PDB file of C-alpha atoms and ligand atoms in Angstrom:
ATOM      1  CA  UNK A 142     103.401 -45.815 154.936  1.00 49.00           C
ATOM      2  CA  UNK A 143      99.817 -45.999 153.930  1.00 50.00           C
ATOM      3  CA  UNK A 144      98.221 -44.386 150.929  1.00 55.00           C
ATOM      4  CA  UNK A 145      94.655 -43.674 151.887  1.00 52.00           C
ATOM      5  CA  UNK A 146      92.560 -42.744 148.938  1.00 50.00           C
ATOM      6  CA  UNK A 147      88.876 -42.759 148.410  1.00 50.00           C
ATOM      7  CA  UNK A 148      88.374 -42.393 144.674  1.00 48.00           C
ATOM      8  CA  UNK A 149      86.346 -39.354 143.730  1.00 45.00           C
ATOM      9  CA  UNK A 150      86.610 -37.936 147.201  1.00 49.00           C
ATOM     10  CA  UNK A 151      90.206 -37.028 147.844  1.00 57.00           C
ATOM     11  CA  UNK A 152      91.193 -34.358 145.326  1.00 75.00           C
ATOM     12  CA  UNK A 153      94.671 -33.662 146.580  1.00 87.00           C
ATOM     13  CA  UNK A 154      96.141 -32.877 143.146  1.00 92.00           C
ATOM     14  CA  UNK A 155      94.673 -30.407 140.674  1.00 88.00           C
ATOM     15  CA  UNK A 156      94.559 -32.257 137.387  1.00 93.00           C
ATOM     16  CA  UNK A 157      94.007 -29.413 134.952  1.00 92.00           C
ATOM     17  CA  UNK A 158      96.725 -30.101 132.362  1.00 95.00           C
ATOM     18  CA  UNK A 159      94.595 -32.197 130.020  1.00 96.00           C
ATOM     19  CA  UNK A 160      97.233 -34.960 129.833  1.00 98.00           C
ATOM     20  CA  UNK A 161      98.747 -37.214 132.481  1.00 98.00           C
ATOM     21  CA  UNK A 162     102.323 -36.133 131.663  1.00 98.00           C
ATOM     22  CA  UNK A 163     101.404 -32.436 132.130  1.00 98.00           C
ATOM     23  CA  UNK A 164      99.585 -33.021 135.411  1.00 97.00           C
ATOM     24  CA  UNK A 165     102.710 -34.836 136.550  1.00 98.00           C
ATOM     25  CA  UNK A 166     104.973 -31.955 135.426  1.00 97.00           C
ATOM     26  CA  UNK A 167     102.630 -29.610 137.329  1.00 95.00           C
ATOM     27  CA  UNK A 168     103.265 -31.336 140.672  1.00 95.00           C
ATOM     28  CA  UNK A 169     105.796 -28.557 141.249  1.00 92.00           C
ATOM     29  CA  UNK A 170     104.019 -25.207 141.121  1.00 86.00           C
ATOM     30  CA  UNK A 171     105.218 -21.616 141.047  1.00 83.00           C
ATOM     31  CA  UNK A 172     108.439 -22.723 139.330  1.00 83.00           C
ATOM     32  CA  UNK A 173     110.456 -19.528 139.316  1.00 77.00           C
ATOM     33  CA  UNK A 174     110.469 -19.791 143.104  1.00 79.00           C
ATOM     34  CA  UNK A 175     109.901 -23.573 143.366  1.00 72.00           C
ATOM     35  CA  UNK A 176     107.719 -23.065 146.382  1.00 76.00           C
ATOM     36  CA  UNK A 177     104.879 -25.485 145.724  1.00 85.00           C
ATOM     37  CA  UNK A 178     106.253 -29.013 145.891  1.00 91.00           C
ATOM     38  CA  UNK A 179     103.500 -31.619 145.835  1.00 93.00           C
ATOM     39  CA  UNK A 180     105.787 -34.643 145.504  1.00 95.00           C
ATOM     40  CA  UNK A 181     107.672 -34.925 148.776  1.00 94.00           C
ATOM     41  CA  UNK A 182     108.269 -38.664 148.562  1.00 95.00           C
ATOM     42  CA  UNK A 183     107.330 -41.924 146.910  1.00 96.00           C
ATOM     43  CA  UNK A 184     103.988 -42.106 148.777  1.00 95.00           C
ATOM     44  CA  UNK A 185     102.954 -38.781 147.203  1.00 96.00           C
ATOM     45  CA  UNK A 186     103.724 -40.244 143.793  1.00 97.00           C
ATOM     46  CA  UNK A 187     101.423 -43.186 144.570  1.00 97.00           C
ATOM     47  CA  UNK A 188      98.660 -40.809 145.651  1.00 97.00           C
ATOM     48  CA  UNK A 189      99.074 -38.820 142.441  1.00 97.00           C
ATOM     49  CA  UNK A 190      98.942 -41.952 140.260  1.00 97.00           C
ATOM     50  CA  UNK A 191      95.900 -43.237 142.107  1.00 97.00           C
ATOM     51  CA  UNK A 192      94.011 -39.952 141.739  1.00 97.00           C
ATOM     52  CA  UNK A 193      95.006 -39.739 138.059  1.00 97.00           C
ATOM     53  CA  UNK A 194      93.539 -43.227 137.634  1.00 96.00           C
ATOM     54  CA  UNK A 195      96.697 -44.935 136.322  1.00 95.00           C
ATOM     55  CA  UNK A 196      97.217 -47.243 139.298  1.00 96.00           C
ATOM     56  CA  UNK A 197      94.593 -49.456 140.895  1.00 94.00           C
ATOM     57  CA  UNK A 198      94.310 -49.898 144.666  1.00 96.00           C
ATOM     58  CA  UNK A 199      95.853 -53.360 144.168  1.00 94.00           C
ATOM     59  CA  UNK A 200      98.813 -51.854 142.242  1.00 94.00           C
ATOM     60  CA  UNK A 201      99.371 -49.384 145.077  1.00 96.00           C
ATOM     61  CA  UNK A 202      99.307 -52.193 147.667  1.00 96.00           C
ATOM     62  CA  UNK A 203     101.907 -54.175 145.744  1.00 95.00           C
ATOM     63  CA  UNK A 204     104.190 -51.205 145.272  1.00 96.00           C
ATOM     64  CA  UNK A 205     103.853 -50.165 148.912  1.00 97.00           C
ATOM     65  CA  UNK A 206     105.161 -53.570 149.917  1.00 96.00           C
ATOM     66  CA  UNK A 207     108.144 -53.089 147.624  1.00 96.00           C
ATOM     67  CA  UNK A 208     108.829 -49.666 149.124  1.00 97.00           C
ATOM     68  CA  UNK A 209     108.742 -51.129 152.641  1.00 97.00           C
ATOM     69  CA  UNK A 210     111.052 -54.012 151.694  1.00 97.00           C
ATOM     70  CA  UNK A 211     113.503 -51.901 149.678  1.00 97.00           C
ATOM     71  CA  UNK A 212     113.522 -48.380 151.125  1.00 96.00           C
ATOM     72  CA  UNK A 213     116.884 -47.486 149.593  1.00 97.00           C
ATOM     73  CA  UNK A 214     115.829 -48.567 146.088  1.00 97.00           C
ATOM     74  CA  UNK A 215     112.600 -46.634 146.573  1.00 97.00           C
ATOM     75  CA  UNK A 216     114.570 -43.475 147.375  1.00 96.00           C
ATOM     76  CA  UNK A 217     116.692 -43.957 144.252  1.00 96.00           C
ATOM     77  CA  UNK A 218     113.583 -44.629 142.173  1.00 97.00           C
ATOM     78  CA  UNK A 219     111.992 -41.485 143.576  1.00 97.00           C
ATOM     79  CA  UNK A 220     114.998 -39.352 142.625  1.00 97.00           C
ATOM     80  CA  UNK A 221     114.613 -40.656 139.062  1.00 96.00           C
ATOM     81  CA  UNK A 222     110.925 -39.729 139.200  1.00 98.00           C
ATOM     82  CA  UNK A 223     111.826 -36.117 140.038  1.00 97.00           C
ATOM     83  CA  UNK A 224     114.482 -36.096 137.279  1.00 97.00           C
ATOM     84  CA  UNK A 225     111.835 -37.280 134.832  1.00 98.00           C
ATOM     85  CA  UNK A 226     109.416 -34.590 136.004  1.00 97.00           C
ATOM     86  CA  UNK A 227     111.962 -31.820 135.514  1.00 97.00           C
ATOM     87  CA  UNK A 228     112.947 -33.277 132.150  1.00 98.00           C
ATOM     88  CA  UNK A 229     109.315 -33.305 131.006  1.00 98.00           C
ATOM     89  CA  UNK A 230     108.744 -29.789 132.275  1.00 97.00           C
ATOM     90  CA  UNK A 231     111.719 -28.492 130.270  1.00 97.00           C
ATOM     91  CA  UNK A 232     110.521 -30.231 127.108  1.00 98.00           C
ATOM     92  CA  UNK A 233     106.903 -29.110 127.359  1.00 98.00           C
ATOM     93  CA  UNK A 234     107.584 -25.558 128.497  1.00 96.00           C
ATOM     94  CA  UNK A 235     109.898 -25.057 125.516  1.00 97.00           C
ATOM     95  CA  UNK A 236     107.148 -26.301 123.216  1.00 97.00           C
ATOM     96  CA  UNK A 237     104.650 -24.017 124.969  1.00 96.00           C
ATOM     97  CA  UNK A 238     106.954 -21.095 124.107  1.00 95.00           C
ATOM     98  CA  UNK A 239     107.211 -22.249 120.503  1.00 95.00           C
ATOM     99  CA  UNK A 240     110.789 -23.484 120.931  1.00 97.00           C
ATOM    100  CA  UNK A 241     112.328 -26.859 120.032  1.00 96.00           C
ATOM    101  CA  UNK A 242     113.127 -29.113 123.008  1.00 97.00           C
ATOM    102  CA  UNK A 243     116.801 -29.751 123.839  1.00 98.00           C
ATOM    103  CA  UNK A 244     118.149 -32.915 122.161  1.00 98.00           C
ATOM    104  CA  UNK A 245     119.645 -33.997 125.506  1.00 98.00           C
ATOM    105  CA  UNK A 246     116.215 -33.939 127.186  1.00 98.00           C
ATOM    106  CA  UNK A 247     114.662 -35.993 124.392  1.00 98.00           C
ATOM    107  CA  UNK A 248     117.544 -38.448 124.673  1.00 98.00           C
ATOM    108  CA  UNK A 249     116.898 -38.983 128.411  1.00 97.00           C
ATOM    109  CA  UNK A 250     113.222 -39.450 127.711  1.00 98.00           C
ATOM    110  CA  UNK A 251     114.078 -41.958 124.970  1.00 98.00           C
ATOM    111  CA  UNK A 252     116.147 -44.091 127.315  1.00 97.00           C
ATOM    112  CA  UNK A 253     113.162 -44.322 129.684  1.00 97.00           C
ATOM    113  CA  UNK A 254     110.853 -44.933 126.738  1.00 97.00           C
ATOM    114  CA  UNK A 255     112.877 -48.005 125.699  1.00 97.00           C
ATOM    115  CA  UNK A 256     112.482 -49.527 129.154  1.00 95.00           C
ATOM    116  CA  UNK A 257     108.821 -48.541 129.353  1.00 96.00           C
ATOM    117  CA  UNK A 258     107.822 -49.990 125.997  1.00 96.00           C
ATOM    118  CA  UNK A 259     109.306 -53.342 127.003  1.00 95.00           C
ATOM    119  CA  UNK A 260     106.560 -53.563 129.605  1.00 95.00           C
ATOM    120  CA  UNK A 261     103.724 -52.782 127.209  1.00 96.00           C
ATOM    121  CA  UNK A 262     101.644 -55.698 125.953  1.00 96.00           C
ATOM    122  CA  UNK A 263      98.291 -56.631 124.482  1.00 97.00           C
ATOM    123  CA  UNK A 264      95.558 -58.070 126.651  1.00 95.00           C
ATOM    124  CA  UNK A 265      92.331 -59.759 125.623  1.00 95.00           C
ATOM    125  CA  UNK A 266      89.380 -57.910 127.109  1.00 93.00           C
ATOM    126  CA  UNK A 267      86.162 -59.726 126.217  1.00 95.00           C
ATOM    127  CA  UNK A 268      86.010 -59.645 122.439  1.00 95.00           C
ATOM    128  CA  UNK A 269      88.570 -56.903 121.980  1.00 97.00           C
ATOM    129  CA  UNK A 270      92.238 -56.307 122.642  1.00 97.00           C
ATOM    130  CA  UNK A 271      93.710 -53.465 124.650  1.00 95.00           C
ATOM    131  CA  UNK A 272      97.084 -52.078 125.670  1.00 95.00           C
ATOM    132  CA  UNK A 273      98.129 -53.204 129.141  1.00 94.00           C
ATOM    133  CA  UNK A 274     101.227 -53.216 131.366  1.00 94.00           C
ATOM    134  CA  UNK A 275     103.119 -56.421 131.980  1.00 91.00           C
ATOM    135  CA  UNK A 276     102.711 -56.826 135.717  1.00 82.00           C
ATOM    136  CA  UNK A 277     104.196 -60.276 136.218  1.00 86.00           C
ATOM    137  CA  UNK A 278     106.802 -58.737 138.547  1.00 83.00           C
ATOM    138  CA  UNK A 279     105.873 -55.648 140.608  1.00 86.00           C
ATOM    139  CA  UNK A 280     108.247 -52.748 139.961  1.00 94.00           C
ATOM    140  CA  UNK A 281     109.122 -49.469 141.638  1.00 96.00           C
ATOM    141  CA  UNK A 282     109.167 -47.999 138.127  1.00 95.00           C
ATOM    142  CA  UNK A 283     105.530 -48.946 137.530  1.00 96.00           C
ATOM    143  CA  UNK A 284     104.077 -45.457 138.315  1.00 97.00           C
ATOM    144  CA  UNK A 285     106.236 -43.780 135.655  1.00 97.00           C
ATOM    145  CA  UNK A 286     105.374 -46.099 132.738  1.00 97.00           C
ATOM    146  CA  UNK A 287     102.006 -44.488 131.955  1.00 98.00           C
ATOM    147  CA  UNK A 288     103.582 -41.028 132.405  1.00 98.00           C
ATOM    148  CA  UNK A 289     106.382 -41.773 129.935  1.00 98.00           C
ATOM    149  CA  UNK A 290     103.881 -43.201 127.459  1.00 98.00           C
ATOM    150  CA  UNK A 291     101.605 -40.172 127.882  1.00 98.00           C
ATOM    151  CA  UNK A 292     104.557 -37.849 127.188  1.00 98.00           C
ATOM    152  CA  UNK A 293     105.594 -39.710 124.026  1.00 98.00           C
ATOM    153  CA  UNK A 294     101.998 -39.706 122.775  1.00 98.00           C
ATOM    154  CA  UNK A 295     101.472 -36.002 123.464  1.00 98.00           C
ATOM    155  CA  UNK A 296     104.790 -35.037 121.876  1.00 98.00           C
ATOM    156  CA  UNK A 297     103.898 -36.813 118.641  1.00 98.00           C
ATOM    157  CA  UNK A 298     100.263 -35.707 118.527  1.00 97.00           C
ATOM    158  CA  UNK A 299      98.740 -32.633 116.886  1.00 96.00           C
ATOM    159  CA  UNK A 300      98.067 -31.305 120.384  1.00 96.00           C
ATOM    160  CA  UNK A 301     101.798 -30.680 120.873  1.00 95.00           C
ATOM    161  CA  UNK A 302     101.163 -27.370 119.108  1.00 94.00           C
ATOM    162  CA  UNK A 303      98.403 -26.481 121.607  1.00 95.00           C
ATOM    163  CA  UNK A 304     100.621 -26.563 124.688  1.00 96.00           C
ATOM    164  CA  UNK A 305     100.420 -23.490 126.911  1.00 96.00           C
ATOM    165  CA  UNK A 306     101.880 -22.236 130.154  1.00 94.00           C
ATOM    166  CA  UNK A 307      99.507 -20.547 132.601  1.00 93.00           C
ATOM    167  CA  UNK A 308      99.668 -16.765 132.280  1.00 90.00           C
ATOM    168  CA  UNK A 309      99.665 -16.235 136.042  1.00 87.00           C
ATOM    169  CA  UNK A 310     103.000 -14.938 137.370  1.00 84.00           C
ATOM    170  CA  UNK A 311     102.821 -17.262 140.328  1.00 83.00           C
ATOM    171  CA  UNK A 312     101.734 -20.452 138.582  1.00 87.00           C
ATOM    172  CA  UNK A 313     103.774 -21.828 135.627  1.00 88.00           C
ATOM    173  CA  UNK A 314     101.519 -24.854 135.137  1.00 93.00           C
ATOM    174  CA  UNK A 315     101.311 -26.395 131.690  1.00 95.00           C
ATOM    175  CA  UNK A 316      98.143 -27.412 129.868  1.00 96.00           C
ATOM    176  CA  UNK A 317      96.762 -28.425 126.480  1.00 96.00           C
ATOM    177  CA  UNK A 318      94.559 -25.651 125.131  1.00 96.00           C
ATOM    178  CA  UNK A 319      91.457 -27.425 123.846  1.00 94.00           C
ATOM    179  CA  UNK A 320      89.274 -24.318 123.994  1.00 92.00           C
ATOM    180  CA  UNK A 321      87.286 -23.490 120.866  1.00 92.00           C
ATOM    181  CA  UNK A 322      89.034 -20.151 120.377  1.00 91.00           C
ATOM    182  CA  UNK A 323      92.503 -21.552 121.231  1.00 89.00           C
ATOM    183  CA  UNK A 324      93.054 -18.595 123.519  1.00 91.00           C
ATOM    184  CA  UNK A 325      92.904 -20.178 126.935  1.00 92.00           C
ATOM    185  CA  UNK A 326      95.358 -18.378 129.219  1.00 92.00           C
ATOM    186  CA  UNK A 327      94.893 -19.964 132.619  1.00 90.00           C
ATOM    187  CA  UNK A 328      95.511 -23.461 133.938  1.00 90.00           C
ATOM    188  CA  UNK A 329      92.213 -23.123 135.757  1.00 86.00           C
ATOM    189  CA  UNK A 330      89.738 -20.274 135.389  1.00 79.00           C
ATOM    190  CA  UNK A 331      88.411 -20.795 138.908  1.00 81.00           C
ATOM    191  CA  UNK A 332      91.836 -20.270 140.526  1.00 79.00           C
ATOM    192  CA  UNK A 333      94.446 -18.433 138.404  1.00 86.00           C
ATOM    193  CA  UNK A 334      91.847 -16.885 136.066  1.00 79.00           C
ATOM    194  CA  UNK A 335      89.833 -15.541 138.972  1.00 77.00           C
ATOM    195  CA  UNK A 336      92.860 -14.164 140.761  1.00 71.00           C
ATOM    196  CA  UNK A 337      93.821 -12.242 137.612  1.00 67.00           C
ATOM    197  CA  UNK A 338      90.261 -11.009 137.168  1.00 66.00           C
ATOM    198  CA  UNK A 339      90.091  -9.855 140.786  1.00 70.00           C
ATOM    199  CA  UNK A 340      93.413  -8.033 140.381  1.00 67.00           C
ATOM    200  CA  UNK A 341      92.233  -6.248 137.210  1.00 65.00           C
ATOM    201  CA  UNK A 342      88.983  -5.342 138.908  1.00 61.00           C
ATOM    202  CA  UNK A 343      90.884  -3.946 141.899  1.00 61.00           C
ATOM    203  CA  UNK A 344      93.222  -1.897 139.658  1.00 63.00           C
ATOM    204  CA  UNK A 345      90.327  -0.492 137.608  1.00 63.00           C
ATOM    205  CA  UNK A 346      88.474   0.335 140.786  1.00 63.00           C
ATOM    206  CA  UNK A 347      91.524   2.146 142.166  1.00 63.00           C
ATOM    207  CA  UNK A 348      91.978   4.099 138.919  1.00 63.00           C
ATOM    208  CA  UNK A 349      88.340   5.148 138.861  1.00 62.00           C
ATOM    209  CA  UNK A 350      88.593   6.301 142.467  1.00 61.00           C
ATOM    210  CA  UNK A 351      91.790   8.301 141.943  1.00 59.00           C
ATOM    211  CA  UNK A 352      90.560   9.904 138.707  1.00 56.00           C
ATOM    212  CA  UNK A 353      87.158  10.679 140.263  1.00 48.00           C
TER     213      UNK A 353
HETATM  214 ZN1   ZN B 188      97.666 -21.288 136.765  1.00 89.62          ZN
END
């Protein structure tokens, strides 16, 4: 397995959610049909984390070694990654619909949060201090720590009330609406927004033709 990524060049994942946890939840698209799976295995997760900027090339190297040495543990870890993704999607899509998340889903997230926060520490960076991950021992769980933290931060922030689900029937992606008017409807205007616009244009055109 080799994760080849040239930063800034390979744009395999569309990161339009406005928060790491939402981009992660969006790695399965077109949810009613579940036809757009972007996370087929642990290597895809590494590519996602690299593109999202939460793992360095050195982190990826270390984790790849772990995956090669412990393939069975990596498969188990990957199943937990997918469970987390579906858990996050349920929580955020309920919020996007103005509903309260299920207590059970928050409980599962909390159990991961406990483990994640144990790995959070302060690091001296020049004259200031910053949050960092304890990386004394490489871990197959490393890619999910920043995702879990991002989810907890978003859920407790004011932006939790600005969560939206893309209005396209074939999308279902989640995003934070930071538009000035708070009326953003599409995950991405250049894809879903344009498709909807083209459809409306086509329908109007057809109506004009049939009435004329
Ligand atoms: Zn969309």
